């Protein structure tokens, strides 16, 4: 092991009670992630024990230069898989010095929905399938693809194995274990239909915690790709043509849906989602029109339809749910670059709080 690696892997607990907290937030694009570290006196178990902090919003596209201070509010804590020990990752949201959420802070509005007594009573469960593409650093072309060329047609790559079919598995497995170490409820991972594209699943997780976990899982993934020298892409259609896009299918259920008679509740919820299709599509990610074409396991962006076991539908209901008369459904519309705070809270609002 090199001297540099020795220093990176130093166990601070041998010499001090101090820990390092990496504060994470969402940048001005609404998709880029930023972070910086600070020293704390000792181990911390709850976000309420953490100090607020600030950053230069003029350098992230979130504040003007003459009034650049943005305040970070710690919201969720995870174990740090990079520094390990008692060190932590801290998911934050961002506010003005006056305490107003800045425009890119989507967590604040989501928290209001998830704290509504009617939503709390329904114990909303989410399972989010985050698809992503790994790109070669200097040419922004998928890993495993020949430079300036294309691999063989789709077919052998989905859940495939072998050096000619699975590209980037070392990154995928590193991410899987790092998320579990951090305390993120990652339930699985798999290779996707397009070579160089992968998916991990977060959930089932209750309420706003699902969105917190997806954001931190994205952060950990991008840190790992940084180490590996590849680029993470959440573009919903990274390669034009006869190649699958990338989504973030969102599985959802409420307490009423999971109980006997829940299938009727599910159908009523899907009906409400159909009535608000345009509003949801507008909030489900940038560039989604390039993905939702009616091809490659998608419904057309302008059409709302649902079906049992239909992967070409806007909403898919599983065979088990239909058979059992209760369970969950999958919203297949969200793009891979969606904001999980927006998507999860919007689904809860539309199915529980909204009155047609």
XYZ file of C-alpha atoms in Angstrom:
356
model
C 0.000 0.000 0.000
C 1.340 3.433 -0.917
C 2.076 6.156 1.624
C -0.828 8.178 0.188
C -3.236 5.271 0.641
C -1.941 4.813 4.194
C -2.831 8.418 4.984
C -6.244 8.247 3.303
C -7.086 5.177 5.383
C -5.903 6.590 8.711
C -8.193 5.584 11.576
C -8.738 8.840 13.488
C -10.226 7.039 16.488
C -6.731 5.894 17.432
C -5.684 9.448 18.256
C -8.733 11.722 18.638
C -12.461 11.814 19.357
C -12.905 14.317 16.533
C -14.751 13.264 13.390
C -15.124 14.578 9.848
C -18.588 15.469 8.583
C -19.041 15.819 4.816
C -21.928 18.254 4.208
C -23.720 17.461 0.922
C -26.146 19.659 -0.992
C -27.707 20.054 -4.435
C -26.206 22.724 -6.685
C -27.687 25.332 -8.971
C -28.638 23.017 -11.842
C -30.877 21.068 -9.507
C -28.904 17.934 -10.375
C -25.243 18.645 -9.633
C -24.066 17.673 -6.159
C -21.637 19.642 -4.025
C -19.957 18.873 -0.710
C -17.394 20.123 1.740
C -16.017 18.790 5.005
C -15.719 20.116 8.540
C -14.320 18.819 11.825
C -16.640 18.101 14.730
C -15.705 17.521 18.363
C -17.053 13.980 18.510
C -19.487 11.404 17.115
C -22.980 12.567 16.157
C -26.120 10.434 15.933
C -28.867 12.882 14.945
C -28.994 15.815 12.486
C -30.337 18.073 15.252
C -26.929 17.834 16.941
C -25.158 19.274 13.902
C -24.412 22.958 13.326
C -25.775 24.793 10.315
C -23.127 25.869 7.852
C -22.832 28.162 4.823
C -21.329 28.265 1.368
C -20.742 30.684 -1.511
C -23.926 30.458 -3.557
C -22.508 32.731 -6.263
C -20.112 29.897 -7.178
C -22.899 27.323 -7.522
C -25.421 29.434 -9.441
C -27.633 29.860 -6.359
C -26.990 33.429 -5.189
C -25.680 36.780 -6.543
C -22.113 37.817 -5.811
C -23.133 40.782 -3.648
C -25.275 38.570 -1.374
C -23.747 35.147 -1.836
C -24.198 33.403 1.506
C -26.429 30.314 1.482
C -27.136 28.387 4.676
C -27.025 24.596 4.927
C -29.504 22.865 7.252
C -28.462 19.275 8.115
C -31.352 16.880 7.467
C -30.062 13.290 7.385
C -26.915 11.455 8.512
C -25.179 8.480 6.906
C -21.985 6.616 7.714
C -19.113 7.706 5.482
C -17.894 4.711 3.419
C -14.835 6.643 2.228
C -13.414 7.812 5.574
C -15.173 5.162 7.677
C -14.851 5.118 11.458
C -17.232 7.585 13.113
C -17.075 9.962 10.156
C -20.359 10.865 8.485
C -22.074 12.098 5.342
C -24.687 14.786 5.979
C -27.505 15.446 3.513
C -28.499 19.105 3.730
C -30.973 21.478 2.154
C -30.294 25.148 1.471
C -31.823 28.416 2.727
C -31.261 32.146 2.576
C -29.846 33.793 5.731
C -33.444 34.875 6.467
C -34.506 31.221 6.600
C -36.336 31.021 3.256
C -35.726 27.922 1.100
C -33.793 28.822 -2.054
C -35.458 27.905 -5.405
C -33.443 24.699 -5.884
C -34.425 23.444 -2.421
C -37.131 20.923 -3.322
C -36.854 19.116 0.000
C -38.583 21.893 1.938
C -41.845 21.616 -0.030
C -41.659 17.813 0.027
C -41.295 17.810 3.809
C -44.532 19.780 4.129
C -46.406 17.142 2.129
C -44.856 14.232 3.998
C -45.660 15.820 7.373
C -49.361 16.214 6.498
C -51.314 13.993 8.951
C -53.202 12.319 6.083
C -49.943 11.343 4.389
C -48.323 10.248 7.650
C -51.301 7.984 8.376
C -50.872 6.238 5.013
C -47.205 5.289 5.641
C -46.122 5.841 2.032
C -43.576 3.302 0.821
C -41.279 3.961 -2.125
C -38.961 1.779 -4.134
C -36.951 3.833 -6.639
C -35.111 2.187 -9.542
C -32.260 4.531 -10.407
C -30.810 3.868 -13.852
C -27.548 5.500 -14.946
C -24.883 5.296 -17.639
C -21.115 5.121 -17.197
C -19.150 7.157 -19.730
C -15.508 7.142 -20.772
C -13.999 10.287 -19.252
C -12.408 12.034 -22.217
C -14.869 11.224 -24.991
C -18.202 10.977 -23.084
C -19.027 7.663 -24.770
C -20.345 4.659 -22.790
C -17.758 2.413 -21.160
C -17.176 -0.769 -23.122
C -18.212 0.845 -26.415
C -15.595 1.088 -29.167
C -14.375 4.646 -29.670
C -16.376 6.200 -32.488
C -18.377 3.008 -32.939
C -21.174 0.901 -31.507
C -21.428 -2.469 -29.783
C -23.703 -5.246 -30.995
C -27.484 -4.717 -30.742
C -29.320 -4.806 -27.442
C -30.259 -8.227 -26.142
C -27.310 -9.859 -24.376
C -26.530 -7.009 -21.973
C -29.531 -6.926 -19.589
C -28.375 -8.737 -16.431
C -25.564 -10.086 -18.601
C -22.198 -11.432 -17.502
C -18.858 -11.577 -19.258
C -16.234 -9.125 -20.424
C -18.067 -8.553 -23.710
C -21.419 -7.821 -22.068
C -20.951 -6.246 -18.617
C -18.934 -3.037 -18.463
C -18.221 -1.346 -15.113
C -19.202 -4.068 -12.662
C -16.357 -3.117 -10.291
C -17.933 0.345 -9.903
C -21.403 -1.152 -9.466
C -20.374 -3.599 -6.743
C -18.287 -0.971 -4.946
C -21.298 1.332 -4.934
C -23.642 -1.406 -3.709
C -21.473 -2.218 -0.692
C -20.681 1.437 0.048
C -24.399 2.268 0.167
C -25.181 -0.619 2.508
C -22.280 0.477 4.731
C -23.653 4.028 4.756
C -27.073 2.847 5.917
C -28.877 3.333 2.600
C -31.588 0.744 1.962
C -30.304 -0.447 -1.403
C -32.318 -3.544 -2.233
C -30.552 -4.632 -5.398
C -28.692 -3.813 -8.591
C -28.488 -5.102 -12.162
C -27.074 -4.462 -15.598
C -29.502 -2.698 -17.925
C -30.616 -3.216 -21.529
C -28.124 -0.772 -23.046
C -24.472 -1.767 -22.507
C -22.695 0.506 -20.039
C -25.987 1.258 -18.303
C -26.827 -0.016 -14.825
C -29.506 0.290 -12.174
C -29.708 0.241 -8.395
C -32.873 0.153 -6.328
C -33.522 2.077 -3.102
C -36.369 0.912 -0.899
C -38.862 0.087 0.296
C -38.337 3.250 2.314
C -40.931 5.446 4.004
C -41.684 9.041 3.004
C -38.993 11.652 2.532
C -36.255 9.254 3.664
C -36.520 7.563 0.255
C -35.512 10.780 -1.500
C -32.719 11.502 1.000
C -31.321 8.040 0.355
C -31.477 8.314 -3.429
C -29.603 11.623 -3.355
C -26.868 10.271 -1.079
C -26.641 7.073 -3.153
C -26.101 9.288 -6.214
C -23.425 11.204 -4.307
C -21.602 8.004 -3.325
C -21.814 6.736 -6.908
C -20.322 9.901 -8.349
C -17.516 9.820 -5.778
C -16.734 6.235 -6.815
C -16.765 7.102 -10.527
C -14.387 9.960 -9.670
C -11.983 7.416 -8.185
C -12.406 5.107 -11.174
C -11.832 7.862 -13.742
C -15.194 7.497 -15.473
C -18.146 9.899 -15.751
C -21.614 9.328 -14.304
C -24.499 10.298 -16.594
C -28.137 10.594 -15.519
C -29.233 11.721 -18.989
C -32.560 10.015 -19.811
C -31.469 9.266 -23.385
C -27.665 9.357 -23.508
C -27.403 7.685 -26.917
C -29.917 8.523 -29.677
C -31.364 5.772 -31.812
C -32.284 2.176 -31.070
C -30.947 2.174 -27.530
C -32.917 2.159 -24.290
C -33.094 5.360 -22.281
C -32.565 5.695 -18.552
C -35.401 6.139 -16.079
C -36.133 6.186 -12.377
C -39.209 3.985 -12.115
C -40.906 4.753 -8.811
C -42.758 1.968 -7.010
C -45.345 3.210 -4.549
C -47.880 2.000 -2.036
C -49.890 3.324 0.879
C -51.154 1.505 3.941
C -54.619 1.354 2.367
C -53.186 -0.191 -0.801
C -51.329 -2.859 1.167
C -54.420 -3.949 3.116
C -57.309 -6.141 1.951
C -59.292 -4.335 -0.719
C -56.234 -2.321 -1.655
C -56.541 -3.016 -5.381
C -59.569 -0.713 -5.586
C -57.554 1.989 -3.785
C -54.745 1.477 -6.299
C -57.095 1.887 -9.264
C -58.538 5.097 -7.821
C -55.018 6.440 -7.223
C -54.006 5.632 -10.796
C -57.102 7.420 -12.074
C -56.047 10.551 -10.166
C -52.516 10.312 -11.573
C -54.000 10.159 -15.065
C -55.939 13.353 -14.464
C -52.704 15.128 -13.515
C -50.525 13.501 -16.181
C -49.275 16.761 -17.685
C -48.315 18.212 -14.300
C -46.383 15.075 -13.392
C -44.595 14.866 -16.741
C -43.508 18.511 -16.363
C -41.883 17.638 -13.019
C -40.444 14.235 -13.900
C -37.063 15.237 -15.334
C -35.400 17.248 -18.116
C -35.173 15.734 -21.576
C -37.747 13.062 -20.806
C -39.410 13.610 -24.180
C -36.344 11.971 -25.761
C -36.999 8.858 -23.678
C -40.805 8.576 -23.509
C -41.424 7.812 -27.170
C -43.659 4.749 -26.944
C -40.650 2.563 -27.775
C -37.968 0.879 -25.660
C -40.334 -0.077 -22.803
C -41.993 3.341 -22.471
C -45.379 4.937 -23.076
C -45.552 8.023 -25.292
C -45.044 11.184 -23.240
C -48.436 12.601 -24.273
C -50.381 9.438 -23.503
C -51.412 8.097 -20.099
C -52.209 4.422 -19.844
C -51.872 1.730 -17.234
C -51.896 -2.029 -17.325
C -50.998 -5.214 -15.509
C -47.430 -6.386 -16.251
C -47.234 -3.883 -19.136
C -43.800 -2.298 -19.394
C -45.014 -0.080 -22.216
C -47.486 1.656 -19.896
C -47.222 4.863 -17.872
C -48.207 2.921 -14.737
C -47.539 -0.798 -14.346
C -49.355 -2.996 -11.842
C -47.699 -6.311 -10.999
C -49.366 -9.689 -11.487
C -49.017 -10.424 -7.776
C -50.843 -7.227 -6.873
C -53.702 -8.100 -9.207
C -53.857 -11.674 -7.867
C -53.645 -10.703 -4.181
C -56.047 -7.776 -4.524
C -53.562 -5.481 -2.775
C -49.978 -4.259 -3.055
C -48.273 -1.493 -5.019
C -47.865 0.036 -8.476
C -44.937 1.348 -10.510
C -44.851 4.826 -12.064
C -42.610 4.307 -15.089
C -42.614 7.936 -16.251
C -39.843 9.562 -14.118
C -36.548 10.159 -15.934
C -33.216 9.102 -14.499
C -32.407 12.768 -13.737
C -35.626 13.416 -11.800
C -35.533 15.061 -8.375
C -36.671 12.343 -5.940
C -37.994 14.968 -3.505
C -40.300 16.284 -6.215
C -41.406 12.921 -7.599
C -42.101 11.144 -4.306
C -43.963 14.065 -2.754
C -45.956 14.736 -5.930
C -47.156 11.126 -6.084
C -48.233 11.322 -2.433
C -49.962 14.652 -2.971
C -51.822 13.501 -6.084
C -52.981 10.165 -4.635
C -53.748 11.201 -1.039
C -54.292 14.956 -0.720
C -55.499 16.104 -4.152
C -59.261 16.226 -4.698
C -60.328 16.121 -8.382
